mmCIF file with all atom_site columns, C-alpha atoms in Angstrom:
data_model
loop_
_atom_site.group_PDB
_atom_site.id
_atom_site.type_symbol
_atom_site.label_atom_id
_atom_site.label_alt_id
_atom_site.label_comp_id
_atom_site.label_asym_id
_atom_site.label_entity_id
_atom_site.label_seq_id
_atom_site.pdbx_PDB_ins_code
_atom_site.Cartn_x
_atom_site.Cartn_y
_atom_site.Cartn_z
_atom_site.occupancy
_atom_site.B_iso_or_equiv
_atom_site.pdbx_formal_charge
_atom_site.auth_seq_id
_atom_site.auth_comp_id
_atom_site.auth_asym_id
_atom_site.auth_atom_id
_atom_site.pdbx_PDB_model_num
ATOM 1   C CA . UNK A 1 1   ? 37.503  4.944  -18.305 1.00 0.00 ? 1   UNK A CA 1
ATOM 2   C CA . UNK A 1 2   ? 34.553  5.649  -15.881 1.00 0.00 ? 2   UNK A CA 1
ATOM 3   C CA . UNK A 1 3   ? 32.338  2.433  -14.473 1.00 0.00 ? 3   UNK A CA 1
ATOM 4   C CA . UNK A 1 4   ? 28.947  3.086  -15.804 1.00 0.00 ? 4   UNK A CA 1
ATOM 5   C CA . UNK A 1 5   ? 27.497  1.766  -13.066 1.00 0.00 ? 5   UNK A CA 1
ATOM 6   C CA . UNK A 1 6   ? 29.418  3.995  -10.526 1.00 0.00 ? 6   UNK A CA 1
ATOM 7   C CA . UNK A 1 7   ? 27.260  6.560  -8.332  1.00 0.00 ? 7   UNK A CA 1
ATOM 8   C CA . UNK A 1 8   ? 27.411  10.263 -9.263  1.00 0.00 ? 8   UNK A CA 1
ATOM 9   C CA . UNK A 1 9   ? 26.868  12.810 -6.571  1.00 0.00 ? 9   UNK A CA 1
ATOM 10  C CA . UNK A 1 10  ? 25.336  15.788 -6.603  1.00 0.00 ? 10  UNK A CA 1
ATOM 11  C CA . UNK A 1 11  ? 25.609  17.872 -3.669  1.00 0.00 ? 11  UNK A CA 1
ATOM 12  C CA . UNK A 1 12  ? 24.501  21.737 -2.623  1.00 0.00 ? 12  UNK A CA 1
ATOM 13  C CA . UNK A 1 13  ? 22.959  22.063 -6.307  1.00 0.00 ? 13  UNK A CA 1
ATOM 14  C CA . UNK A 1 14  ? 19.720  23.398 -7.243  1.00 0.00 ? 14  UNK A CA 1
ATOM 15  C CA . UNK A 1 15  ? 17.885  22.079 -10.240 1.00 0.00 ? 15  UNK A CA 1
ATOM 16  C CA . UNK A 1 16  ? 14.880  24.414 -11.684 1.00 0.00 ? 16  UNK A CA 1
ATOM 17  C CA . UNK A 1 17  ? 12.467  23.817 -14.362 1.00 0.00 ? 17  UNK A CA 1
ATOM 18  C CA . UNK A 1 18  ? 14.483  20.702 -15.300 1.00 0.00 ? 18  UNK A CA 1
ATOM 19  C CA . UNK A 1 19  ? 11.934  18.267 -17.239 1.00 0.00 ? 19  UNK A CA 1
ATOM 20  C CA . UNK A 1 20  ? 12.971  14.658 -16.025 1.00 0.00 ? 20  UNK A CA 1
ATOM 21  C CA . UNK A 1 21  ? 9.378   13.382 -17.063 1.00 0.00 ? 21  UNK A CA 1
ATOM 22  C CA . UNK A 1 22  ? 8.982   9.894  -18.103 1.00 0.00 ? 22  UNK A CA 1
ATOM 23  C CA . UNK A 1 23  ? 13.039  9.107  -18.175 1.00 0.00 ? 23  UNK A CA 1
ATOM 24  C CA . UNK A 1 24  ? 15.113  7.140  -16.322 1.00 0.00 ? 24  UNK A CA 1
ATOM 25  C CA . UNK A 1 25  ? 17.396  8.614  -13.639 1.00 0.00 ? 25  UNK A CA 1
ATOM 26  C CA . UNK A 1 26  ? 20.103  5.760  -12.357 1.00 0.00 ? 26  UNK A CA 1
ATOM 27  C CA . UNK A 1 27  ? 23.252  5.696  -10.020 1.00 0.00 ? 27  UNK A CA 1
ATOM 28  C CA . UNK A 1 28  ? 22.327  9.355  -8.749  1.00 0.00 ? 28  UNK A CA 1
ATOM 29  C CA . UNK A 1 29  ? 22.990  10.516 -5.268  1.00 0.00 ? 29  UNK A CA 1
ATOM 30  C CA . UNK A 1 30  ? 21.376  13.717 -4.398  1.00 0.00 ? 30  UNK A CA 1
ATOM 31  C CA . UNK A 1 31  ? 22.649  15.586 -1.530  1.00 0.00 ? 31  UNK A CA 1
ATOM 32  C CA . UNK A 1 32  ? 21.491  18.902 0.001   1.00 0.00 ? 32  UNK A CA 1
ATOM 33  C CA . UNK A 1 33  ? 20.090  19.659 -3.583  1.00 0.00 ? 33  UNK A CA 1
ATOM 34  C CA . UNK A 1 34  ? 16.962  22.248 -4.143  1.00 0.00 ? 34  UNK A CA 1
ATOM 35  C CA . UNK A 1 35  ? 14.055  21.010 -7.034  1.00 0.00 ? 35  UNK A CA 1
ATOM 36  C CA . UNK A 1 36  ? 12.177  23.592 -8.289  1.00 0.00 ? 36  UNK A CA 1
ATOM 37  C CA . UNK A 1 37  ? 9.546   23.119 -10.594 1.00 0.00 ? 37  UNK A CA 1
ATOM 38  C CA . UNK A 1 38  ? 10.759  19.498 -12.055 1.00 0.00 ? 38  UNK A CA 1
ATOM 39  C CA . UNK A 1 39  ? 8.687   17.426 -13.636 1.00 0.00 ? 39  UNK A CA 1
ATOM 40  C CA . UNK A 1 40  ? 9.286   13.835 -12.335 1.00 0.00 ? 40  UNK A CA 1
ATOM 41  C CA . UNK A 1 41  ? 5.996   12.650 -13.535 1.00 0.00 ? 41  UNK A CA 1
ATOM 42  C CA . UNK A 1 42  ? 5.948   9.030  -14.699 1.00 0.00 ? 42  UNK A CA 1
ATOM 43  C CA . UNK A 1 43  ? 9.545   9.133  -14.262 1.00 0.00 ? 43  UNK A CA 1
ATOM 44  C CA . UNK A 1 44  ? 11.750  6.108  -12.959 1.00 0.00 ? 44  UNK A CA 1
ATOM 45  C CA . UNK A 1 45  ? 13.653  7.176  -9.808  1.00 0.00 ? 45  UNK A CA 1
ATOM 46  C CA . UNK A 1 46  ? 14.622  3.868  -8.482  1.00 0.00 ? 46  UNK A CA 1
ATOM 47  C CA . UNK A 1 47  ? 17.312  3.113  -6.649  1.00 0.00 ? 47  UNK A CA 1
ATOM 48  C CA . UNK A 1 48  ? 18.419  6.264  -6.516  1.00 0.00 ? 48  UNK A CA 1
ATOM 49  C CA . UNK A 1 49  ? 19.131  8.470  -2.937  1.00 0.00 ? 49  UNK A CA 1
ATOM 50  C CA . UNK A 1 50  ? 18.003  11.966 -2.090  1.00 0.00 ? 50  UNK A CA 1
ATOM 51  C CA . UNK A 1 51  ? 19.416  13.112 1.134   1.00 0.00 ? 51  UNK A CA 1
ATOM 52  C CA . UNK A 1 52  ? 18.460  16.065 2.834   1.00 0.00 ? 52  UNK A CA 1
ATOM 53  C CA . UNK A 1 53  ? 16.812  17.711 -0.834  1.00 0.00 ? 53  UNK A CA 1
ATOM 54  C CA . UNK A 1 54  ? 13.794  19.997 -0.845  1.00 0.00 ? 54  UNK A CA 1
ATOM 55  C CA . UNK A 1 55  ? 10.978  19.385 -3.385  1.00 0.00 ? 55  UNK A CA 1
ATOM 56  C CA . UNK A 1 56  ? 9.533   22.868 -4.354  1.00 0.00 ? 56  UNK A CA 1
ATOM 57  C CA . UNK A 1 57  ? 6.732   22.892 -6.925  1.00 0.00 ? 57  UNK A CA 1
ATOM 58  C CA . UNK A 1 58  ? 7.318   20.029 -8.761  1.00 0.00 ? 58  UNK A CA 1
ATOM 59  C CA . UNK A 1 59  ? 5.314   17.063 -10.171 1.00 0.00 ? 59  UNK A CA 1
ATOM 60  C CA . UNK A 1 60  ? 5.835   13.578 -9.060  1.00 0.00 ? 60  UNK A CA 1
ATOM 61  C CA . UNK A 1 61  ? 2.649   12.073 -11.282 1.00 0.00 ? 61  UNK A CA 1
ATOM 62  C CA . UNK A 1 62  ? 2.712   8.304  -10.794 1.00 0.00 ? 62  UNK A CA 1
ATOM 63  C CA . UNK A 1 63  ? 6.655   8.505  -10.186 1.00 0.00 ? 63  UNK A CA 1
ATOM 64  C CA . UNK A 1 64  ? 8.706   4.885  -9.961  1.00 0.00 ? 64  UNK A CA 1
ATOM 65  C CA . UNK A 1 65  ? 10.590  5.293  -6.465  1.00 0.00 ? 65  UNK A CA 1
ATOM 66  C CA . UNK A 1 66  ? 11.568  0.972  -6.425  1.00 0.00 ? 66  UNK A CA 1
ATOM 67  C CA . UNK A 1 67  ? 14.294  1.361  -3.563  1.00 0.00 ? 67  UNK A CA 1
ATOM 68  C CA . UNK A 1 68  ? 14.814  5.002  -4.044  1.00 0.00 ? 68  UNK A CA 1
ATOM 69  C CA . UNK A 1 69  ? 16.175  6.935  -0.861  1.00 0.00 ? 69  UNK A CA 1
ATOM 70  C CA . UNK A 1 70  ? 14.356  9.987  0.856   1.00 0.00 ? 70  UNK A CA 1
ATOM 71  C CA . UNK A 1 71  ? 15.927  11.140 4.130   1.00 0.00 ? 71  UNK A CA 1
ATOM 72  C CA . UNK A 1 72  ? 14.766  14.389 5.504   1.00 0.00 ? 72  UNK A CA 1
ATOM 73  C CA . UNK A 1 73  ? 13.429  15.074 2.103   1.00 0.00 ? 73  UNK A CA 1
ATOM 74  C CA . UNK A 1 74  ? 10.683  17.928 2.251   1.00 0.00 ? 74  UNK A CA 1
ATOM 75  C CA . UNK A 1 75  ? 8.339   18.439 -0.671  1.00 0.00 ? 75  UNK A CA 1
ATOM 76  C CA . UNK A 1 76  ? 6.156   21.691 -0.354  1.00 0.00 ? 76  UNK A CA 1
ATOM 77  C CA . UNK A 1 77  ? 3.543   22.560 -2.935  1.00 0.00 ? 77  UNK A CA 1
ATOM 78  C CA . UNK A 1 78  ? 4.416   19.380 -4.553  1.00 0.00 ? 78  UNK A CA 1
ATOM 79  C CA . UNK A 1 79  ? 2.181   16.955 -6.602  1.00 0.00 ? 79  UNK A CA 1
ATOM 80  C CA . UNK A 1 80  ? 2.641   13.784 -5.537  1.00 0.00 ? 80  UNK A CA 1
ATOM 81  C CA . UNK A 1 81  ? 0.323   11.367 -6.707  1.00 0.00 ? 81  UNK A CA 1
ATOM 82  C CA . UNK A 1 82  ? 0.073   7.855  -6.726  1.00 0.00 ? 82  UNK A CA 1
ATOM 83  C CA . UNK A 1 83  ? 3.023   7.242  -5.697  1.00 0.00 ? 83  UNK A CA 1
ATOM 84  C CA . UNK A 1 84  ? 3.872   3.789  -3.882  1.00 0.00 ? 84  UNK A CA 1
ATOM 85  C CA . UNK A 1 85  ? 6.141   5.171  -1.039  1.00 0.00 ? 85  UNK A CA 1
ATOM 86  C CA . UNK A 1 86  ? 6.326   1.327  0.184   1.00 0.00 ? 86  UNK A CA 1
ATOM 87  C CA . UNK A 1 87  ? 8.973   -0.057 -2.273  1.00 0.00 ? 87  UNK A CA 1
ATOM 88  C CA . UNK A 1 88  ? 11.121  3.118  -1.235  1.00 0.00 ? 88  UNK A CA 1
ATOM 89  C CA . UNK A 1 89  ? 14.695  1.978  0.887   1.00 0.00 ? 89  UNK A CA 1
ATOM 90  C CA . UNK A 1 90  ? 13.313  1.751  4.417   1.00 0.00 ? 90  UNK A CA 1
ATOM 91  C CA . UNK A 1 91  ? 16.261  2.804  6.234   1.00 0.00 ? 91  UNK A CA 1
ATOM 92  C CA . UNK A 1 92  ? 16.174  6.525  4.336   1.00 0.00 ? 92  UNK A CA 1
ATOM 93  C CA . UNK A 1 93  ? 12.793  7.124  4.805   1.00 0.00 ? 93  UNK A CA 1
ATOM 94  C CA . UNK A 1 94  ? 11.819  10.697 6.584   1.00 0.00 ? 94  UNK A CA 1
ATOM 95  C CA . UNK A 1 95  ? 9.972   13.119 4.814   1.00 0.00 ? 95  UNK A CA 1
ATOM 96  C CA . UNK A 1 96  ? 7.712   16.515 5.397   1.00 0.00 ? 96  UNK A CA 1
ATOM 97  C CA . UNK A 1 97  ? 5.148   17.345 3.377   1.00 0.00 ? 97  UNK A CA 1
ATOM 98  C CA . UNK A 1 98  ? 4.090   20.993 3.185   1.00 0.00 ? 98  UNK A CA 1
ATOM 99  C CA . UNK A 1 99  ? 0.756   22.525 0.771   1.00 0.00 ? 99  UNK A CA 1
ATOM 100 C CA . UNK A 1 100 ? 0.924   19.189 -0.856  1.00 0.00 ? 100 UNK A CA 1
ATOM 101 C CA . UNK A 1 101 ? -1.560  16.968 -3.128  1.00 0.00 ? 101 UNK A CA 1
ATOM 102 C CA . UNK A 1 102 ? -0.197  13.278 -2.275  1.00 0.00 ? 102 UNK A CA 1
ATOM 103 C CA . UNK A 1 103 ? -3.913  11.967 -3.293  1.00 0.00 ? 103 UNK A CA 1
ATOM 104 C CA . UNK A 1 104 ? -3.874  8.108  -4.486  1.00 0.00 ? 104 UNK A CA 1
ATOM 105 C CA . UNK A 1 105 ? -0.416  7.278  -3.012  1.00 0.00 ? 105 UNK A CA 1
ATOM 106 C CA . UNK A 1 106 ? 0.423   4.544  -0.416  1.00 0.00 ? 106 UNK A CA 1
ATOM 107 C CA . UNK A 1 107 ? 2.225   3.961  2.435   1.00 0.00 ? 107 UNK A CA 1
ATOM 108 C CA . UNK A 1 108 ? 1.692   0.788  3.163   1.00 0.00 ? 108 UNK A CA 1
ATOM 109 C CA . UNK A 1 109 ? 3.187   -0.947 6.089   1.00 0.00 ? 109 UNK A CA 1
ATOM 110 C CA . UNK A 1 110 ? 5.952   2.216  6.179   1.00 0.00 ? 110 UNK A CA 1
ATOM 111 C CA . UNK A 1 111 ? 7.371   3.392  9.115   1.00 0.00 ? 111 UNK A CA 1
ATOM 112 C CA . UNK A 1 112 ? 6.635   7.798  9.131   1.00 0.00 ? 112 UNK A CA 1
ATOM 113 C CA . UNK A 1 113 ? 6.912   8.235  13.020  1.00 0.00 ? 113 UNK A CA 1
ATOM 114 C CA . UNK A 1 114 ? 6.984   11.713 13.537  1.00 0.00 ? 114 UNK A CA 1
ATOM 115 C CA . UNK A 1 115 ? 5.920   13.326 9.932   1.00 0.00 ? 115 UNK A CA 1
ATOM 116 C CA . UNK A 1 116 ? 4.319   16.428 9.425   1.00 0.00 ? 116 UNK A CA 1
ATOM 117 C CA . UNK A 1 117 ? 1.877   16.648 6.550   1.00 0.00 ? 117 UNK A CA 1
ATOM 118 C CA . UNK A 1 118 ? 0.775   20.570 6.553   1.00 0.00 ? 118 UNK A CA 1
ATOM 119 C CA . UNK A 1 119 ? -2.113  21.393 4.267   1.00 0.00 ? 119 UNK A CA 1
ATOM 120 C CA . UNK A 1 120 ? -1.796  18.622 2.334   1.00 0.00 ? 120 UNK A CA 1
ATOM 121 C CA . UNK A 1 121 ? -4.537  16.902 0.408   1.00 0.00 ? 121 UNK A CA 1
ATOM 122 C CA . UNK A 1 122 ? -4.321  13.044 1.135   1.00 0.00 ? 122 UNK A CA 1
ATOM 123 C CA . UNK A 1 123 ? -7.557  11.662 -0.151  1.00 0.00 ? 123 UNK A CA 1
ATOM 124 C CA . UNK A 1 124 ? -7.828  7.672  -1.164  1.00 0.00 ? 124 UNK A CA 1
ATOM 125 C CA . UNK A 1 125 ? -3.846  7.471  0.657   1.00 0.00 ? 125 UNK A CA 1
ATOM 126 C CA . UNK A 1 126 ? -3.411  4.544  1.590   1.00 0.00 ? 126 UNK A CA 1
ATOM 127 C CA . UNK A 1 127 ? -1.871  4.536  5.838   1.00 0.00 ? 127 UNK A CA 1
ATOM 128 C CA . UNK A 1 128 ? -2.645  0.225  6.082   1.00 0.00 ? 128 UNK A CA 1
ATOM 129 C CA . UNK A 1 129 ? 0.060   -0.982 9.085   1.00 0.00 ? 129 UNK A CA 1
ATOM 130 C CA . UNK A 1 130 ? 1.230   2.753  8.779   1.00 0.00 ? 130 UNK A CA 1
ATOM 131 C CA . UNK A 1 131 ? 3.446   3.604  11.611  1.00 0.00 ? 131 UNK A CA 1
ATOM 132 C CA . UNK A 1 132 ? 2.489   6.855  12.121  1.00 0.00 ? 132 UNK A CA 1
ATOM 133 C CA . UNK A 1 133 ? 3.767   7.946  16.074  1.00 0.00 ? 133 UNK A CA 1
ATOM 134 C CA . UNK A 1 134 ? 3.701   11.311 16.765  1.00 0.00 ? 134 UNK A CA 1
ATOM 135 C CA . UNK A 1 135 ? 2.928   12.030 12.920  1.00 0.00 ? 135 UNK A CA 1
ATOM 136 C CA . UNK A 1 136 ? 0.895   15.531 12.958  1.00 0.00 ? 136 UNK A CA 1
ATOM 137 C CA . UNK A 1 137 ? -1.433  16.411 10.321  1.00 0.00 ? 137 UNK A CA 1
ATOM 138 C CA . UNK A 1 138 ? -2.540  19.898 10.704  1.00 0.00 ? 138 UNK A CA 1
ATOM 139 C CA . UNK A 1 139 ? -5.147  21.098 8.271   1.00 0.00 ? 139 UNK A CA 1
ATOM 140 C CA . UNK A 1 140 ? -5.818  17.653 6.279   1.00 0.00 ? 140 UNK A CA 1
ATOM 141 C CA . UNK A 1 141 ? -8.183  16.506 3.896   1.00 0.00 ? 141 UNK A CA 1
ATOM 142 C CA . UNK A 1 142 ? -7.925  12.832 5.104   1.00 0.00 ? 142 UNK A CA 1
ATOM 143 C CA . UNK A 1 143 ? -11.075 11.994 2.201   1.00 0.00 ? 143 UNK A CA 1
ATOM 144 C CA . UNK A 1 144 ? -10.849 8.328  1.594   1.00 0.00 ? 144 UNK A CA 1
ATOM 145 C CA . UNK A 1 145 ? -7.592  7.860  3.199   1.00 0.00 ? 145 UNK A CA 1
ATOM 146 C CA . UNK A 1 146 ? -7.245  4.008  4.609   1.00 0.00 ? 146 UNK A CA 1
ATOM 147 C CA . UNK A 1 147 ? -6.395  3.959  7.984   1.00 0.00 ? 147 UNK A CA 1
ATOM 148 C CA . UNK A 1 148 ? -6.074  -0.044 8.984   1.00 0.00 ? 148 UNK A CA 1
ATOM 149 C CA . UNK A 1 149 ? -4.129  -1.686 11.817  1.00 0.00 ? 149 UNK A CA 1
ATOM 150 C CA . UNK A 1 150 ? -2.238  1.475  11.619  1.00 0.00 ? 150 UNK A CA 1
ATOM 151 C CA . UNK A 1 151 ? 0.066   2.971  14.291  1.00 0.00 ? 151 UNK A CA 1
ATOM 152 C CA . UNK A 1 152 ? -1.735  6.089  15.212  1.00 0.00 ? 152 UNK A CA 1
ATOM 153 C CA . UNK A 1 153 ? -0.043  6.976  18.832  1.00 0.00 ? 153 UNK A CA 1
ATOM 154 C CA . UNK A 1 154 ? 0.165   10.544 19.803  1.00 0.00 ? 154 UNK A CA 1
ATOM 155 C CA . UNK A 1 155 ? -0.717  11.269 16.308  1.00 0.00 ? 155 UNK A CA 1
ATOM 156 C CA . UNK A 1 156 ? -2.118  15.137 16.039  1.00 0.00 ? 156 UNK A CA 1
ATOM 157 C CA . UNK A 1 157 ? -5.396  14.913 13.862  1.00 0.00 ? 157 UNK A CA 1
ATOM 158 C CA . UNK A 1 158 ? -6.615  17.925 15.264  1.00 0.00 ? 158 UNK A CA 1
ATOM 159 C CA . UNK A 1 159 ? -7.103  20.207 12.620  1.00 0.00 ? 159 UNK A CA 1
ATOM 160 C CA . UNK A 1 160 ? -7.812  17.915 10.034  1.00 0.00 ? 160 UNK A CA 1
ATOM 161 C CA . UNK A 1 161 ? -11.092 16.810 8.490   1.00 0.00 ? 161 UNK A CA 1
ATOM 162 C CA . UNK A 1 162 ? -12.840 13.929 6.228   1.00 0.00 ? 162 UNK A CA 1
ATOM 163 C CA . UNK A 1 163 ? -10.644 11.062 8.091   1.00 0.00 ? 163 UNK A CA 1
ATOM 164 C CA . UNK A 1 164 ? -12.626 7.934  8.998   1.00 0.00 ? 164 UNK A CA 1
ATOM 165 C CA . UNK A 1 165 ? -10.553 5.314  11.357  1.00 0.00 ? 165 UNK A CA 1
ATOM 166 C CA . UNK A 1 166 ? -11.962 2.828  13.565  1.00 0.00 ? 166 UNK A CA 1
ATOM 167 C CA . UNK A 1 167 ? -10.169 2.909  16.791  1.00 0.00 ? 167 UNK A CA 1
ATOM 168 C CA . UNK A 1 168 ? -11.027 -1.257 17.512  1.00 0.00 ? 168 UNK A CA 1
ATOM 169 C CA . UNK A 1 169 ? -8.403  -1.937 14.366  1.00 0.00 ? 169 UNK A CA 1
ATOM 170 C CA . UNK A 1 170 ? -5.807  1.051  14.954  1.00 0.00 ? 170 UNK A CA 1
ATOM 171 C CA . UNK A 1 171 ? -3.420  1.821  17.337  1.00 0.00 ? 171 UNK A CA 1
ATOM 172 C CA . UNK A 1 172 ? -5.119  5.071  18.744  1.00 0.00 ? 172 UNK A CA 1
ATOM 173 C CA . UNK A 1 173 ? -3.280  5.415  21.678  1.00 0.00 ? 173 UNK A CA 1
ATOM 174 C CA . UNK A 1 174 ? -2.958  9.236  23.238  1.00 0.00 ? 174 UNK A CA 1
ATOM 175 C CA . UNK A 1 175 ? -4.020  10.239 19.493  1.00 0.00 ? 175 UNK A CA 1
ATOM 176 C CA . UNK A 1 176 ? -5.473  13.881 19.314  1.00 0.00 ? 176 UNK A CA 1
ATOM 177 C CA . UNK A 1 177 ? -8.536  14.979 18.098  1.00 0.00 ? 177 UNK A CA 1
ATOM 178 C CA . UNK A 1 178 ? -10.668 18.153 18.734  1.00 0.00 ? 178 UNK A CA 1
ATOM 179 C CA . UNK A 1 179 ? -14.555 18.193 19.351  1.00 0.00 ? 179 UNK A CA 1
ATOM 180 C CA . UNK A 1 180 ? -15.088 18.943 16.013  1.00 0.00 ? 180 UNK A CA 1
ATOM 181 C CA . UNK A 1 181 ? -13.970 16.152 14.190  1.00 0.00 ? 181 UNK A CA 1
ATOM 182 C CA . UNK A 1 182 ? -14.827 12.897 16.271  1.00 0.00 ? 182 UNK A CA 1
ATOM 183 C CA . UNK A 1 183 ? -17.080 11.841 13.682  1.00 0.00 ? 183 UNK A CA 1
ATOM 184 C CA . UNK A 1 184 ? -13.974 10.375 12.189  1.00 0.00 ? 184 UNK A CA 1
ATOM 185 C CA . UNK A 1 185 ? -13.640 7.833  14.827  1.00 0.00 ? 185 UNK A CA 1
ATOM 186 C CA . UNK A 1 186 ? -17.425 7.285  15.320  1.00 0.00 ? 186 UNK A CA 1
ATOM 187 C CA . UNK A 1 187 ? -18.392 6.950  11.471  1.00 0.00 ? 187 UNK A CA 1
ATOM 188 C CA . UNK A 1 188 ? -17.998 2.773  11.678  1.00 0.00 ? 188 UNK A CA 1
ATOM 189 C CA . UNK A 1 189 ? -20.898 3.225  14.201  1.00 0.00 ? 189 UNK A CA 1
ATOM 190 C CA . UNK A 1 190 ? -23.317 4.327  12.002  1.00 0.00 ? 190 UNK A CA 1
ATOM 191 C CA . UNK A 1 191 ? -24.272 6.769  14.109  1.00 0.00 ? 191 UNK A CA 1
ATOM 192 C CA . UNK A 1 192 ? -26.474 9.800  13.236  1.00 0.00 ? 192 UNK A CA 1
ATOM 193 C CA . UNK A 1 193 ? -24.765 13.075 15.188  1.00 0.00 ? 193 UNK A CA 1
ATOM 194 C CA . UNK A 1 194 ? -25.840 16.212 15.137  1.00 0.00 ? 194 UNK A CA 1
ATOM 195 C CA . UNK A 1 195 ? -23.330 18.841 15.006  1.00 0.00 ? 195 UNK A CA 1
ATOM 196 C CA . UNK A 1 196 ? -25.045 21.717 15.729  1.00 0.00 ? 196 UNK A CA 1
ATOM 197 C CA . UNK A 1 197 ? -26.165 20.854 19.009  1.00 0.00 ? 197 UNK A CA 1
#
């Protein structure tokens, strides 16, 4: 007679169109496993682990992720919104985001050195004591995102647009920007520039 409380693995599966919406998932283990188009919205994926998965298409509306587990997890034209990344297990925690809405979610006081975030949406996200080293986000829409006493070292901003960040309450150490988007770090100025001079 099985333990219901023992783990079950999956690993090398792929789950498509599987509607996990609003349930409860428990003692999973997901290993090298492929999503594709799952709805996880409003689901409850706590405590559970997802090593090494890709995310393709699916919908993680306002998904529970309590002490969930995400190691080199990659979502790519995901919806992932309002999500609170911050109760996830810190020590699996590495993700890459790819053509992704992750609008309204936090990441507060995380550690994401070395994420990329590729033409992702990430308006109202909340970065607060983000560690975000050598993060790149390459073609951004940073609208609203909160960017305070965050680690922002080497970070590639770049191609990315709408950010606002004051550099005299964030780590901005070697960060990169290009000429056209400094207004991000000058907007707590108040300053009036004109960009077609």
């Amino acid at each position: 007679m099985s333990n219901s409380s023992e783990t079950v693995v999956h690993q090398d599966k792929t789950f498509t169109g599987v509607n996990y919406a609003e349930k409860l998932l428990k003692n999973r283990e997901f290993i090298n496993c492929e999503f594709v188009n799952c709805d996880f919205s409003k689901s409850d994926l706590s405590d559970n682990d997802f090593v090494d998965c890709q995310f393709k298409q699916c919908n993680f509306s306002l998904t529970i992720v309590n002490g969930a587990g995400f190691k080199d997890v990659t979502f790519t034209g995901c919806k992932v919104l309002g999500i609170d990344f911050s109760k996830c297990n810190k020590f699996l925690f590495s993700f890459r985001f790819e053509s992704s809405h992750i609008d309204y979610s936090t990441f507060y006081g995380t550690k994401l050195r070395k994420t990329y975030f590729i033409n992702c949406s990430l308006k109202e996200t909340d970065f607060e004591t983000t560690d975000l080293t050598a993060s790149v986000f390459d073609n951004c829409d940073l609208s609203g995102a909160t960017f305070i006493r965050s680690v922002l070292e080497k970070t590639d901003f770049r191609t990315s647009r709408n950010f606002s960040l004051d550099p005299a309450v964030n780590n901005v150490k070697r960060a990169k920007f290009s000429a056209s988007n400094l207004q991000g770090l000058l907007y707590h100025f108040n300053l009036d520039i004109d960009q077609d001079s």
